[in-house]
mmCIF file of C-alpha atoms and ligand atoms in Angstrom:
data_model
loop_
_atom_site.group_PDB
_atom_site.id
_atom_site.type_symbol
_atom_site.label_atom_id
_atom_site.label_comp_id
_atom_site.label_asym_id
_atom_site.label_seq_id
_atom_site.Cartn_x
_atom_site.Cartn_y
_atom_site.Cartn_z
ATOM 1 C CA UNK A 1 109.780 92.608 100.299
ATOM 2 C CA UNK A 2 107.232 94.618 98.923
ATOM 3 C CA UNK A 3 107.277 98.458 98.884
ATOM 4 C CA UNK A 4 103.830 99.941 100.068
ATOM 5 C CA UNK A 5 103.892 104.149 98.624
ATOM 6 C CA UNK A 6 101.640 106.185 101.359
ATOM 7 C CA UNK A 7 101.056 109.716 100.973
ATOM 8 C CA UNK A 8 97.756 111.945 101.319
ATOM 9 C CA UNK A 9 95.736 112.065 97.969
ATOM 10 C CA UNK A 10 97.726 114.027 95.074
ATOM 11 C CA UNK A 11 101.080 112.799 96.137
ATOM 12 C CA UNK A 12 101.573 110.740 93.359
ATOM 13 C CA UNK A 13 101.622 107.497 94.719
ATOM 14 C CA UNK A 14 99.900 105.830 91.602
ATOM 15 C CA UNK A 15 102.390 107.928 89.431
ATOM 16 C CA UNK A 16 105.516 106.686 91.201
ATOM 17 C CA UNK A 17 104.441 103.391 91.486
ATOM 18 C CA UNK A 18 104.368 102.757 87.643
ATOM 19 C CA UNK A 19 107.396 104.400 87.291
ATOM 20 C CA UNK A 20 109.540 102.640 89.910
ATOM 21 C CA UNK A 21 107.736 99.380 88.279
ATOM 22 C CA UNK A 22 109.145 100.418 85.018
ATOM 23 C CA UNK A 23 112.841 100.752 86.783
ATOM 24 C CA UNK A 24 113.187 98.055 88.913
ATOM 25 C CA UNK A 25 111.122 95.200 86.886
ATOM 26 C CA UNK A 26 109.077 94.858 89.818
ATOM 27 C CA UNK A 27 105.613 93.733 88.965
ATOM 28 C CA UNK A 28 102.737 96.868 90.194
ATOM 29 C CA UNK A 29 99.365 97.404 91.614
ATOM 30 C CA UNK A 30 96.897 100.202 92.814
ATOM 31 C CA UNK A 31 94.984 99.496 95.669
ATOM 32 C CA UNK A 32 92.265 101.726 94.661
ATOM 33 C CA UNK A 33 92.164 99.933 91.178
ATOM 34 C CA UNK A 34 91.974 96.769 92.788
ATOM 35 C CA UNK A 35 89.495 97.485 95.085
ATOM 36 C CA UNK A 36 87.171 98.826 92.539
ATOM 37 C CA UNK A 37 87.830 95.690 90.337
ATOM 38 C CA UNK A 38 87.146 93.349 93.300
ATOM 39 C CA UNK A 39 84.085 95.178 94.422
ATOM 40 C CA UNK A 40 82.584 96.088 90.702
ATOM 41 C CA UNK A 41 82.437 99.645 91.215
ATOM 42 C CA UNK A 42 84.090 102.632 91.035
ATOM 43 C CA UNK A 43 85.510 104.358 94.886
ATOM 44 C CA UNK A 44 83.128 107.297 94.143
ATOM 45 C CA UNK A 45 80.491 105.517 94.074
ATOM 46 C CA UNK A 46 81.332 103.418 97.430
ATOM 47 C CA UNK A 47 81.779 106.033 99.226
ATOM 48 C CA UNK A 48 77.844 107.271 97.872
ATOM 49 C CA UNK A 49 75.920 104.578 98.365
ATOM 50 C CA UNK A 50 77.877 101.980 100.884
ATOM 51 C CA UNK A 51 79.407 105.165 103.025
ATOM 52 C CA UNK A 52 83.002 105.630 103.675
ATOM 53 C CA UNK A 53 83.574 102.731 107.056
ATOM 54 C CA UNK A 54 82.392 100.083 104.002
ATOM 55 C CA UNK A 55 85.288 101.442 101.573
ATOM 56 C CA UNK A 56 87.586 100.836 104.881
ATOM 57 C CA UNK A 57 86.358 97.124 105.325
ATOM 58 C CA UNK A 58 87.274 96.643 101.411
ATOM 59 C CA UNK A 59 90.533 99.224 101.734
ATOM 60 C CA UNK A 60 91.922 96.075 104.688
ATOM 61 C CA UNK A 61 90.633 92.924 102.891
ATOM 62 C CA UNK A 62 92.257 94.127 99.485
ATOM 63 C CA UNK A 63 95.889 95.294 101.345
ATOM 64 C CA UNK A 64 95.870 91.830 102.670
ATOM 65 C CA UNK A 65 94.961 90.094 99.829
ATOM 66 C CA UNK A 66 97.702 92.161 97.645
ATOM 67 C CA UNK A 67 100.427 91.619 100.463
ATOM 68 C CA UNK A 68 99.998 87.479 100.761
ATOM 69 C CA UNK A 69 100.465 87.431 96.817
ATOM 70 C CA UNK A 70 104.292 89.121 96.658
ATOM 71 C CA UNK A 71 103.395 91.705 94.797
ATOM 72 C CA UNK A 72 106.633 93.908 93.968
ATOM 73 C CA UNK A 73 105.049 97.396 94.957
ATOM 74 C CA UNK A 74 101.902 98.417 95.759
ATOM 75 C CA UNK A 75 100.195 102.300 95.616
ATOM 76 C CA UNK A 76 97.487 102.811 98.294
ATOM 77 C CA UNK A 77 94.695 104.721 98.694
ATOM 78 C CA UNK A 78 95.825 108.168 101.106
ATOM 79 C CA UNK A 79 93.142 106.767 103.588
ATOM 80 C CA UNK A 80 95.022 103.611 104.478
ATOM 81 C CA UNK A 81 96.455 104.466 107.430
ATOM 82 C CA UNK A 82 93.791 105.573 109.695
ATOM 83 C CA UNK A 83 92.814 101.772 109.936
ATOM 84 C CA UNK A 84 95.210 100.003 112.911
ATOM 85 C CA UNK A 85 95.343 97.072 111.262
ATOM 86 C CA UNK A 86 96.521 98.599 107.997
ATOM 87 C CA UNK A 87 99.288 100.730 109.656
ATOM 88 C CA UNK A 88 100.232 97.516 111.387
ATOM 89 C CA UNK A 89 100.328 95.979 107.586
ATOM 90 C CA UNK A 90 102.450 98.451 106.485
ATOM 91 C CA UNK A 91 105.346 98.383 109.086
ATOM 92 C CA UNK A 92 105.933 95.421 107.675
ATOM 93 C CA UNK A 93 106.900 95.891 104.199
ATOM 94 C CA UNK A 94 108.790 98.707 102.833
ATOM 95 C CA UNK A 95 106.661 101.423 103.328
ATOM 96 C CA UNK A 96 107.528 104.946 101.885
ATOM 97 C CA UNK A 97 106.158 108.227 102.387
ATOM 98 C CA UNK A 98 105.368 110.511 99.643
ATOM 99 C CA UNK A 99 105.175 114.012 101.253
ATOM 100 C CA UNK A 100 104.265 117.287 100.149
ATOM 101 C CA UNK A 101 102.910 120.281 101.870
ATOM 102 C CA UNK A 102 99.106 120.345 101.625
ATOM 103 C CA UNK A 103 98.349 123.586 99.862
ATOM 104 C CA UNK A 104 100.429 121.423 96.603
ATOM 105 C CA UNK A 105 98.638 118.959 97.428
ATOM 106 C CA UNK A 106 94.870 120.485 97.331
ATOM 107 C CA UNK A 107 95.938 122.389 93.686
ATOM 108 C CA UNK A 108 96.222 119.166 92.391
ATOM 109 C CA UNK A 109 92.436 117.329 93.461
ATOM 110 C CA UNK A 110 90.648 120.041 93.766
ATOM 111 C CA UNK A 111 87.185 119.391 91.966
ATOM 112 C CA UNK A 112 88.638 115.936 91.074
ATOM 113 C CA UNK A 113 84.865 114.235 90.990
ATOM 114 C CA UNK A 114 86.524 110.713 91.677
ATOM 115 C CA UNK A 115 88.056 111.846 95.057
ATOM 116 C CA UNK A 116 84.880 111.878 97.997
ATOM 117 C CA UNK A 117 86.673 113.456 100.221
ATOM 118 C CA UNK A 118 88.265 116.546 98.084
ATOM 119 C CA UNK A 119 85.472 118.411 97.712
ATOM 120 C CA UNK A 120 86.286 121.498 100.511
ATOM 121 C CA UNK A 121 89.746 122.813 101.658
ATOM 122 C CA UNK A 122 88.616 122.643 105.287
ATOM 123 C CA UNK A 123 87.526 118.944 104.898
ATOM 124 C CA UNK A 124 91.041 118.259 103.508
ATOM 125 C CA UNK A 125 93.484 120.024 105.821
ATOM 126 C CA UNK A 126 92.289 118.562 108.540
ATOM 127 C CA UNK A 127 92.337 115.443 107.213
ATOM 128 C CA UNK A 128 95.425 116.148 106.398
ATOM 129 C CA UNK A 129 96.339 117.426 109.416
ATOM 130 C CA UNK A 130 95.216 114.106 111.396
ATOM 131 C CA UNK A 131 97.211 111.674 109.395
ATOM 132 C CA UNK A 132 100.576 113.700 108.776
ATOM 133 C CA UNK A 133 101.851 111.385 112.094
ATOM 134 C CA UNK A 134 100.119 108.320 110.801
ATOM 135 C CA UNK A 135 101.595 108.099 107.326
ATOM 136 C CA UNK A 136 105.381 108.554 109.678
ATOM 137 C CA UNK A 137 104.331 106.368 112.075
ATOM 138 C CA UNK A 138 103.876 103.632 109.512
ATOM 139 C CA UNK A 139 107.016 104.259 107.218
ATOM 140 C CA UNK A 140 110.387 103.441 106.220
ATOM 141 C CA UNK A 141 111.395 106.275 104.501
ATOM 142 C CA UNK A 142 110.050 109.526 103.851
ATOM 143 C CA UNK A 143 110.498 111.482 100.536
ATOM 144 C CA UNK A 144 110.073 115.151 100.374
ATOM 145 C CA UNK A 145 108.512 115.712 96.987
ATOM 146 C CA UNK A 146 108.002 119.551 96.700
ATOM 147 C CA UNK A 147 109.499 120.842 93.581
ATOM 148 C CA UNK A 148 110.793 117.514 92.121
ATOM 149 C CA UNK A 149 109.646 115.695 89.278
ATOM 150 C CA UNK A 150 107.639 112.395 89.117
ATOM 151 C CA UNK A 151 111.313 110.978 87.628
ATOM 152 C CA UNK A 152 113.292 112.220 90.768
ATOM 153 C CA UNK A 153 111.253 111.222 93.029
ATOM 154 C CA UNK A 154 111.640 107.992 91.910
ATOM 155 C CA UNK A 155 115.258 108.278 91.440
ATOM 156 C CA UNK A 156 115.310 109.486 94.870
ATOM 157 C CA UNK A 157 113.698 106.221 96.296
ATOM 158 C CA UNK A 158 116.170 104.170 94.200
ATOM 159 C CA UNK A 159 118.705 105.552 95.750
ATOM 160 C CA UNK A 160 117.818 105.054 99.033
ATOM 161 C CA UNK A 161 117.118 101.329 98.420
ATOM 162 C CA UNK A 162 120.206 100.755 96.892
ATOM 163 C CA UNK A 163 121.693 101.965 100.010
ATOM 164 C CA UNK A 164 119.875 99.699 102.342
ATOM 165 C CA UNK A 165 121.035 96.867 99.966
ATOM 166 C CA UNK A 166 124.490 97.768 100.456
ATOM 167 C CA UNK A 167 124.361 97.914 104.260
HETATM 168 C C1 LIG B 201 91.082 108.468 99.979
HETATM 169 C C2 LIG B 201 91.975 108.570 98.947
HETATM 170 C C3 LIG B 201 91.709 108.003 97.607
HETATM 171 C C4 LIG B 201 90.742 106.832 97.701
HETATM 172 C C5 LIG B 201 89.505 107.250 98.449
HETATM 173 C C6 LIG B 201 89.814 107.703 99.866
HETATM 174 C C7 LIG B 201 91.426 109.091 101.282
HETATM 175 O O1 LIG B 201 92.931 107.562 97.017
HETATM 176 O O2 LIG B 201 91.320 105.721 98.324
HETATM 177 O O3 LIG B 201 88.883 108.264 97.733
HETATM 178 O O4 LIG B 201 90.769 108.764 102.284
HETATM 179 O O5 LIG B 201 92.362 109.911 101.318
HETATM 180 P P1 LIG B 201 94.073 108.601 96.491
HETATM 181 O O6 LIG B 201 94.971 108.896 97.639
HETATM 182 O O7 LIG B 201 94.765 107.827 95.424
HETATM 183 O O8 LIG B 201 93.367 109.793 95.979
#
């Protein structure tokens, strides 16, 4: 089954994703990467000239796409789950939640000219504030990052898959 990382932007889900590809020889994509690929342009500039509902349209074709071709794990965009049909997407795989309170989170994008939508801490809190029961609505498991390490994090995740292995 494929594990789907969620998490508002800055939570690491690229990060993660590479690294729990690294540990459990599962093969890896980004969903931003392969959106921008797909679509011949970078997110940014989407979101500029196309608006942000066009970005959504991609966002759903490319999560389908990626799910229908077994890919081992796949990092989203933190946007995902506002769409219905996404959040239906991802109750079906493995879906884990990278969370972290969103002050950490809005150090870490701040001014970060290839995230649209970091550009004010108003704009991102509530943002933030509006998914927080989407991204639990839509998960399996739900890893509290503050203070850990990109490595424990994924260590953390491992363990709780080996767990559901052994039930
Ligand atoms: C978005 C997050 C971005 C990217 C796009 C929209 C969002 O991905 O998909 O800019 O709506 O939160 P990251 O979460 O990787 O920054």
């Amino acid at each position: 089954m494929t594990i789907c990382l969620i998490g508002f932007m800055g939570s690491g889900k690229t990060t993660i994703g590479r690294l729990l590809s690294e540990e459990l020889g599962k093969s890896w994509i980004d969903l931003d990467s392969f959106v921008e690929q797909q679509y011949g342009q970078p997110i940014a500039e989407i979101f500029a000239k196309k608006g942000e509902g066009y970005f959504r349209m991609l966002e759903t074709k490319a999560l389908k796409c990626l799910l229908k071709q077994e890919i081992g794990i796949i990092s989203t965009g933190g946007g995902v789950v506002e769409q219905p049909e996404n959040r239906a997407l991802l109750q079906k795989a493995y879906t884990v939640y990278l969370s972290y309170p969103v002050d950490t989170l809005y150090q870490r994008v701040q001014g970060d000219a290839d995230r649209p939508l970091a550009t004010s801490y108003e704009v991102f809190s509530q943002r933030y504030m509006k998914r927080l029961p989407l991204y639990e609505q839509c998960c399996q498991l739900q890893i509290f990052g503050e203070g850990k390490s990109p490595t424990q994090v994924t260590q953390d995740i491992i363990y709780f898959l080996e767990q559901e292995r052994s039930l």
